[in-house]
Amino acid sequence: MLNKYCFEALDRTLNDIMRHDMACNEYVPFGGKVVVLGGDFRQILPVISKGSRSDIVGSTINASYLWKHCKVLRLTKNMRLLNSQSSSAMEDIKNFAEWILQVSDGKLNCHGGEDSEIEIPADLLIDDSECPLNKLVEFTYPAMLTNLTLKNYKYFEERALLSPTLDSVENVNNMMLSMIPGEEKEYLSSDSTCRSDEDSEIDAEWFTYEFLNDIRCYGIPNHRLILKVGVPIMLLRNIDQSGGLCNGTRLIVSDLGKNVIGAHVVTGQRAGEKIFIPRMNLIPSDGGLPFKFQRRQFPISLCFAMTINKSQGQSLPHVGLYLPKPVFTHGQLYVALSRVKSRKGLKILILNDDGTLSKSTKNVVYTEVFDNIY
């Protein structure tokens, strides 16, 4: 997901360090150092804010001058699936893996053309028309209250609801929070404009507390954060990288203090360990804002559900995919489908604009990104 300019900057830096003059035909990629790039062009490409299709494809590493110096090594087996089943189910695993690859390559479009809809197999769909979202929650989080009582931290490590947009993720998280017994606690942020913007041309009178409180940006918590003991949360900032407390780490809330929140880690080497999370000053990196502001809040969010982009790189035994709106960029549907370790661990809920159930959904694939790879 890194922009090609990151690699090109590293290439120029290493050539400077190794004293290779690119202008005198002494250029060698990365200054002669061996560099291994790991990734999958079928998955989500570099994120370009408000970028067009050509902008996104043009930002990938295979659109760089470095690509002609790269040797492509292909991985051909879906180890996530093969390591999760017995030999008796190998044929079903193989078929499921092939179906996922067809989705990733855009070969299942049922109406022709790119970015059209694909039919989802019936056994993967939620078919309860009365309470479809509740049915999806029950599949993804069975016996949730019992596991909360038993403090089974591994329970939340093994499952997640995925959705393409922050709005749908927030709706699911709020619904599931209401299902958890216990007293809720509200934490409000302290928002202010950054000092560097005091002399800007934008009228400072616009920056009322109400205006700043209403801003919602990717990567920072909302002004109003409501939690209960026992709910799963996710870190939105790197707190202790060497200790494994990074952006995306999932935890279970154990204490709700006034100035700190106690939580148990559920993923990684520190699973089961208790940590304390303080409030932090957070500045969003959203380029769409014409000014900079600072939000002092706990760097966490509820994570019964998470965005598809946030789930990239994870392997989960149980995945519920909630699609009230279709995916909107290359590889999102493939990433969501390929997070699961087995076919039986996946259920999909697709809704039309009027809220009725659908059997097909949009699959966005930028096929031109594969031109010089496969």
XYZ file of C-alpha atoms in Angstrom:
374
model
C 0.000 0.000 0.000
C 3.022 2.342 0.003
C 3.232 5.016 -2.652
C 5.980 4.522 -5.258
C 7.554 7.809 -4.148
C 8.472 6.200 -0.808
C 10.573 3.593 -2.617
C 12.052 6.117 -5.031
C 13.115 8.337 -2.120
C 14.811 5.332 -0.484
C 16.474 4.474 -3.810
C 17.954 7.962 -4.183
C 19.071 8.027 -0.536
C 20.897 4.703 -0.808
C 22.557 5.787 -4.059
C 23.785 8.955 -2.322
C 25.118 6.950 0.611
C 26.860 4.454 -1.684
C 28.126 7.357 -3.844
C 26.593 6.164 -7.087
C 26.093 9.062 -9.494
C 22.785 8.514 -11.313
C 23.691 11.167 -13.901
C 26.937 9.423 -14.938
C 25.531 6.002 -15.784
C 26.606 4.599 -12.430
C 23.078 4.013 -11.288
C 22.193 0.718 -9.625
C 18.858 0.217 -7.872
C 18.908 0.959 -4.138
C 22.635 1.628 -4.230
C 23.394 -2.042 -4.905
C 21.577 -3.260 -1.782
C 19.156 -6.173 -2.007
C 15.633 -4.976 -1.173
C 12.691 -7.343 -0.791
C 9.208 -5.920 -1.380
C 6.298 -7.971 -0.062
C 2.731 -7.423 -1.164
C -0.191 -8.369 -3.366
C -1.443 -6.153 -6.180
C -4.822 -7.863 -5.885
C -5.272 -6.170 -2.524
C -5.918 -2.511 -1.742
C -3.540 -0.178 -3.578
C -1.967 3.031 -2.191
C -4.641 5.330 -0.783
C -4.800 8.616 -2.696
C -7.203 11.086 -1.116
C -9.841 12.015 -3.724
C -7.623 10.433 -6.356
C -8.901 9.077 -9.662
C -8.414 5.534 -10.888
C -5.366 6.569 -12.907
C -3.913 8.409 -9.891
C -4.164 5.258 -7.757
C -2.744 2.908 -10.396
C 0.019 5.408 -11.196
C 1.119 5.512 -7.541
C 1.936 1.795 -7.285
C 5.488 0.472 -7.260
C 5.043 -1.272 -10.624
C 4.445 2.159 -12.189
C 7.888 3.310 -11.015
C 11.183 3.335 -12.912
C 12.369 0.844 -10.263
C 10.039 -1.905 -11.444
C 12.153 -2.886 -14.465
C 14.937 -3.797 -12.023
C 12.669 -6.049 -9.909
C 12.362 -9.797 -10.179
C 8.857 -11.054 -9.375
C 8.609 -14.138 -7.151
C 5.081 -15.560 -7.004
C 3.393 -17.324 -4.086
C 0.886 -19.861 -5.402
C -0.730 -21.482 -2.346
C -3.313 -19.941 -0.040
C -1.659 -20.914 3.260
C -4.375 -19.209 5.297
C -6.880 -21.757 3.996
C -4.611 -24.789 3.700
C -3.503 -24.582 7.335
C -7.022 -24.428 8.696
C -8.625 -27.707 7.573
C -8.077 -31.471 7.542
C -7.106 -33.331 4.368
C -10.696 -34.563 3.892
C -11.821 -31.017 3.096
C -8.945 -30.170 0.738
C -11.155 -30.161 -2.375
C -13.606 -27.670 -0.847
C -10.669 -25.540 0.300
C -9.186 -25.580 -3.201
C -12.502 -24.528 -4.777
C -12.953 -21.714 -2.272
C -9.389 -20.488 -2.850
C -9.929 -20.505 -6.626
C -13.211 -18.592 -6.237
C -11.461 -15.923 -4.146
C -8.749 -15.570 -6.805
C -11.394 -15.164 -9.518
C -12.949 -12.373 -7.444
C -9.535 -10.708 -7.104
C -8.882 -10.863 -10.853
C -12.336 -9.519 -11.756
C -13.311 -12.666 -13.657
C -16.697 -13.264 -11.998
C -18.551 -10.181 -13.187
C -22.002 -11.447 -14.083
C -23.095 -8.534 -16.291
C -19.903 -7.961 -18.247
C -17.421 -5.132 -18.060
C -15.224 -4.030 -15.197
C -16.542 -2.995 -11.789
C -19.898 -4.738 -12.362
C -21.725 -6.929 -9.876
C -20.871 -10.511 -8.991
C -23.179 -13.203 -7.658
C -22.352 -14.468 -4.162
C -22.877 -18.215 -3.468
C -26.044 -18.830 -1.465
C -24.262 -20.630 1.392
C -22.261 -17.477 2.144
C -25.276 -15.161 2.352
C -27.437 -14.117 5.298
C -30.991 -15.086 4.310
C -32.975 -13.704 7.268
C -35.036 -10.852 5.798
C -36.554 -9.722 9.126
C -33.405 -9.131 11.220
C -30.473 -9.669 8.832
C -27.928 -7.589 10.760
C -28.777 -9.357 14.030
C -28.329 -12.667 12.225
C -24.901 -11.589 10.989
C -23.922 -10.504 14.512
C -25.065 -13.841 15.954
C -22.961 -15.698 13.397
C -19.856 -13.613 14.004
C -20.193 -13.310 17.796
C -22.062 -16.404 19.076
C -22.453 -16.632 22.874
C -20.847 -13.212 23.211
C -22.168 -12.427 26.704
C -21.020 -15.814 28.025
C -17.488 -15.240 26.730
C -17.475 -11.751 28.220
C -18.389 -13.190 31.612
C -15.624 -15.808 31.324
C -13.133 -13.110 30.218
C -12.226 -15.165 27.172
C -9.900 -12.704 25.433
C -9.121 -15.102 22.560
C -12.817 -14.977 21.627
C -12.480 -11.427 20.240
C -9.121 -12.193 18.636
C -10.717 -14.777 16.352
C -13.633 -12.810 14.884
C -14.612 -9.453 13.435
C -17.306 -7.715 11.429
C -16.017 -5.904 8.335
C -17.614 -3.077 6.375
C -16.295 -0.676 3.720
C -17.125 2.707 5.327
C -16.596 4.332 8.719
C -20.301 5.226 8.986
C -21.472 1.613 8.676
C -18.736 0.454 11.083
C -19.836 3.031 13.636
C -23.489 1.987 13.307
C -22.617 -1.653 13.989
C -20.357 -0.765 16.916
C -23.064 1.370 18.532
C -25.662 -1.358 18.078
C -23.414 -3.990 19.678
C -22.444 -1.665 22.527
C -26.126 -1.446 23.447
C -26.238 -5.255 23.715
C -23.504 -5.359 26.375
C -24.799 -5.181 29.974
C -23.283 -2.743 32.433
C -22.970 0.974 32.949
C -21.567 3.004 30.099
C -19.092 5.836 30.544
C -18.776 8.851 28.301
C -15.473 10.538 27.465
C -15.510 13.920 25.719
C -12.480 15.292 23.915
C -10.875 18.714 24.241
C -10.490 20.243 20.771
C -8.530 23.297 19.718
C -6.888 24.744 16.614
C -3.141 24.306 16.223
C -0.999 27.351 16.938
C 0.603 27.149 13.506
C -2.722 28.185 12.003
C -3.315 31.294 14.087
C -1.982 33.557 11.329
C -3.757 31.808 8.474
C -6.187 33.603 6.214
C -9.123 31.555 7.522
C -11.328 33.471 9.937
C -10.615 32.254 13.472
C -14.238 32.896 14.458
C -15.236 29.826 12.483
C -13.402 27.599 14.920
C -16.031 27.295 17.616
C -15.859 24.351 20.002
C -19.072 22.962 18.521
C -17.594 23.086 15.016
C -14.393 21.305 16.063
C -16.316 18.698 18.099
C -18.380 17.720 15.049
C -15.325 16.941 12.883
C -14.835 13.238 12.151
C -11.585 12.133 10.549
C -10.052 8.783 9.749
C -7.382 7.836 12.282
C -8.604 9.837 15.257
C -11.424 9.053 17.725
C -14.692 10.974 17.747
C -15.313 13.815 20.178
C -17.753 11.612 22.090
C -16.435 8.202 23.118
C -18.774 5.816 24.953
C -17.379 2.618 26.512
C -18.333 -0.220 28.833
C -16.190 -2.677 30.748
C -15.656 -5.793 28.622
C -16.005 -4.245 25.166
C -13.277 -4.723 22.503
C -11.341 -1.633 21.421
C -8.587 -0.877 18.924
C -5.587 1.412 19.267
C -5.485 4.251 16.740
C -1.895 5.298 17.494
C 1.471 3.659 18.168
C 1.938 3.740 21.954
C 4.826 1.293 22.368
C 6.038 -0.130 19.048
C 8.827 -2.227 20.562
C 6.296 -3.705 22.980
C 3.741 -4.470 20.290
C 1.259 -1.714 21.198
C 0.788 -0.323 17.695
C -1.944 1.178 15.585
C -4.465 -1.629 15.039
C -3.758 -3.589 18.241
C -6.989 -4.925 19.755
C -7.745 -4.917 23.478
C -10.567 -5.585 25.966
C -11.575 -2.803 28.363
C -11.127 -3.786 32.026
C -11.235 -0.422 33.856
C -12.757 2.930 33.024
C -10.942 5.584 35.013
C -11.179 9.343 34.792
C -7.776 9.946 33.212
C -6.713 6.456 32.079
C -8.396 3.374 30.654
C -7.244 -0.100 31.676
C -7.360 -2.846 29.043
C -6.073 -6.361 28.358
C -4.245 -7.051 25.087
C -5.887 -9.761 22.970
C -3.427 -10.018 20.060
C 0.309 -10.493 19.632
C 3.016 -11.521 22.061
C 1.538 -9.469 24.905
C -1.871 -11.181 24.753
C -3.478 -11.211 28.197
C -1.246 -8.457 29.572
C -2.921 -5.460 31.176
C -1.977 -1.957 30.045
C -3.175 1.560 30.787
C -4.052 4.020 28.027
C -3.752 7.789 28.653
C -5.321 10.646 26.766
C -3.163 11.928 23.927
C -3.004 15.024 21.745
C -3.979 13.831 18.254
C -3.638 15.864 15.054
C -5.434 14.393 12.019
C -3.532 14.039 8.758
C -6.657 14.527 6.638
C -5.598 16.661 3.677
C -9.226 17.634 3.054
C -9.261 20.011 6.017
C -8.147 23.586 5.238
C -6.675 23.957 8.730
C -5.079 21.872 11.464
C -6.688 21.132 14.776
C -5.783 19.110 17.837
C -8.021 16.624 19.645
C -7.106 15.481 23.149
C -8.789 12.113 23.563
C -8.046 8.448 24.257
C -6.500 7.011 21.030
C -8.993 4.151 20.755
C -12.224 3.157 19.054
C -14.732 0.363 19.498
C -13.870 -2.615 17.288
C -16.718 -5.082 17.209
C -16.590 -3.994 13.570
C -13.742 -2.467 11.567
C -13.228 -1.154 8.052
C -12.031 -3.533 5.350
C -8.887 -1.420 4.899
C -8.065 -1.760 8.604
C -8.410 -5.552 8.463
C -5.772 -5.985 5.745
C -3.074 -8.403 6.876
C -5.185 -10.221 9.473
C -6.303 -13.863 9.486
C -9.545 -14.652 11.322
C -11.517 -17.876 11.795
C -14.873 -16.015 11.808
C -15.686 -13.036 9.577
C -18.993 -11.280 9.011
C -19.024 -8.969 5.969
C -21.617 -6.172 6.157
C -22.275 -4.362 2.874
C -25.044 -1.749 3.258
C -23.144 0.030 0.475
C -20.836 -1.601 -2.081
C -17.040 -1.439 -1.952
C -15.556 1.612 -3.653
C -11.951 0.860 -4.579
C -9.709 -1.827 -6.036
C -9.280 -4.990 -3.999
C -11.624 -4.193 -1.107
C -13.977 -7.109 -1.723
C -11.055 -9.501 -2.215
C -9.403 -8.350 1.019
C -12.642 -8.828 2.968
C -13.271 -12.321 1.568
C -9.686 -13.475 2.048
C -9.419 -12.548 5.744
C -11.192 -15.781 6.711
C -9.449 -19.116 7.242
C -12.301 -21.310 5.980
C -15.449 -21.051 3.883
C -17.687 -21.981 6.819
C -16.236 -19.074 8.810
C -17.618 -16.462 6.396
C -21.078 -14.887 6.105
C -22.038 -11.903 3.965
C -24.935 -9.458 4.334
C -25.639 -7.364 1.214
C -28.330 -4.679 1.224
C -29.914 -2.743 -1.630
C -30.549 1.000 -1.396
C -34.038 0.312 -0.006
C -32.683 -1.987 2.717
C -33.777 -5.261 1.104
C -31.464 -8.246 0.820
C -29.374 -8.710 -2.308
C -27.519 -11.699 -3.733
C -24.933 -9.721 -5.687
C -22.543 -6.893 -4.988
C -20.093 -4.634 -6.776
C -16.521 -5.823 -7.257
C -13.978 -3.132 -8.136
C -10.848 -4.373 -9.920
C -8.329 -2.155 -11.720
C -7.124 -4.817 -14.148
C -4.479 -2.540 -15.689
C -2.409 -2.799 -12.501
C -1.681 -6.435 -13.432
C -0.335 -5.650 -16.910
C 3.385 -5.937 -16.114
C 3.095 -8.501 -13.301
C 1.284 -11.620 -14.433
